Amino acid sequence: MNGEGRNYILAIGLSILVLVGWQYFVAGPQLEKAQQQAEVAAQLSAETDPTAGLPTPGTVATGTQTEVSSATISGTREDVIAATDRVKVSTGALDGSINLVGGRLDDLNLAHYRETIEDDSPVITLLSPQGTPSPYFVEQGWTALAGSTISLPKSTTIWSVEGNSTLSVGAPVTLVYDNGEGINFKRSFEVDENYLFTVKQTVENNSAGDIALYPYSYVTRQETPQTSGFFILHEGPIGVLGDANLVELAYKDLVEDSRKKFDAKSGWLGFTDKYWAAAVFPEPNTIINAQFDFKKTDGRDTYRASYVTTEPTAVAAGTTAEYKSYVFAGAKVEKIIDSYETGLGLDRLELLIDWGWFHFITKPLFYVIRFLNDILGNFGLAILAVTVMIKILFFWFANKSYASMAGMKKVQPEMKAIQERHKDDRAAQQQAMMELYKREKINPMSGCWPVLIQIPVFFSLYKVLFVTIEMRQAPFFGWVQDLAVPDPTNLFNLFGLLPVDPTSLPLIGGFLVLGAWPLIMGMTMFVQMRLNPPPADATQAAIFAWMPVIFTFMLAGFPAGLVIYWAWNNFLSICQQYFIMKRHGADVDIIGNILATFKKKAPDGDAK
């Protein structure tokens, strides 16, 4: 055999060796790991069924009993809570309990927030146990590969309390469970002064063999909650999960798809409402399999957001292992969420608050308003102050626009002469107008710029008022005691003088809503329009004439804080435009322009 042939044989042999080595050392372990992860995911679905029942009062027995009947307690929230042994949760911000059945956090009230502005209004309830009208709870646990014979705690397992029996700030609570096979489980809960729970799961392996377990955590919600229904606000399943980035799912989407899976290096997931949220997350840089699930259980919609680690926690015989995870359950206060994101190194937990497309405007605007509120002591005054700042910021644009409108005002007589001269030739009239605009260097659409340039700011302020809990139930003065809801007064019952509710009328009731501040806003907009020269085109003139009326009714259902901003902004614009136009020599007759609006226009040919 020549040298070339030997080289071919050597090359083939080396190639086979590389392929075998790759299969044995790389591909094989990867396939095995993937199979294990699939088994873990399947096992998690079976082991952590969120619909497993709560015990009946009689089955919470003493002695060595470690599990309860799967029969579900049903009734009022108070009755269901009273039917099970619990560990109390009591901090300045939270009040509730941890269920010893399953060791789950399923009873939580937000002590600082009430449903309405009334002093005797009930506090906000966030989490509720299974069996109540709207179950919503959080649970942690361990799972193992399919085929494992290890007895693991379930959602029906009864835990015991070790030591302290009330969870409060600086006073953790530890739950314990002995599986009777030489393996002891502990679940320790810590809580800070706000809304963060730290959950430490410990496994003491006193058995003769080594074990490998996978920790998981999930949030379960039964019954589809009522949402605001606004396209600018997301409410429902949410998470930030690695390459999937921000995941926002509507409840109806999860109903249609049944399950959404994501692989991620760390992240968080849960459910968000307008002002409240519940989310679970591991320590940073933990690789997890995350998923959102939906299924029907006893006729009830059941949603779940869960994750399981991809790497097992190995517990050798005679040793102890611990796994730590976190739960956020509370109000979406920006400062608090930001402190958790930076303090724990979490990936964009700030997105629990829906800052929207203009987040680069919305969030700084919120910071400014909050800063001014700290100084002025009132969010309404802060909005008025930030409006002045915005006017200063856009002063150059508005000055150019108003100067152009002053030029339009000065050439008004010449425009009327052109209209008279070419009244039978529309094309010639338009041509002459364009030549006039070019010669005098004026822009007939300049009046739109003050409105157009503030639309992103307007939308961002709307988002701030609509989604931030800091604005919720923030009072102004007089009848406005909540800047985040529409003006409570109504013109159609004479602002409360008539003992009727116009909105209750069939068909037209939804249109009979017009508060005092929307009326003020409409009047300021009407006056501002009268400062501008009327458009030469009759159609445009009619549109501009009706615009204040349209905006008045449109903004009647908007948050009062936004309407107050718009009215105050209009007033500042009127003052600014008046002085700029006077400075450029334009004759500004506001009263005359207003009166002229209501005069009947003479038909063509009747004017002398």
XYZ file of C-alpha atoms in Angstrom, residues 6 31 55 92 145 164 268 297 357 459 475 499 527 558:
14
model
C -2.287 4.907 4.200
C -29.481 14.128 24.825
C -58.919 19.455 53.045
C -47.104 46.922 58.156
C -37.428 12.353 37.511
C -41.933 31.029 65.426
C -39.358 35.982 36.408
C -61.009 22.195 36.313
C -44.296 52.442 23.835
C -50.119 60.053 25.856
C -56.668 63.864 45.600
C -81.436 63.131 42.146
C -61.175 80.237 23.262
C -60.572 60.279 30.832
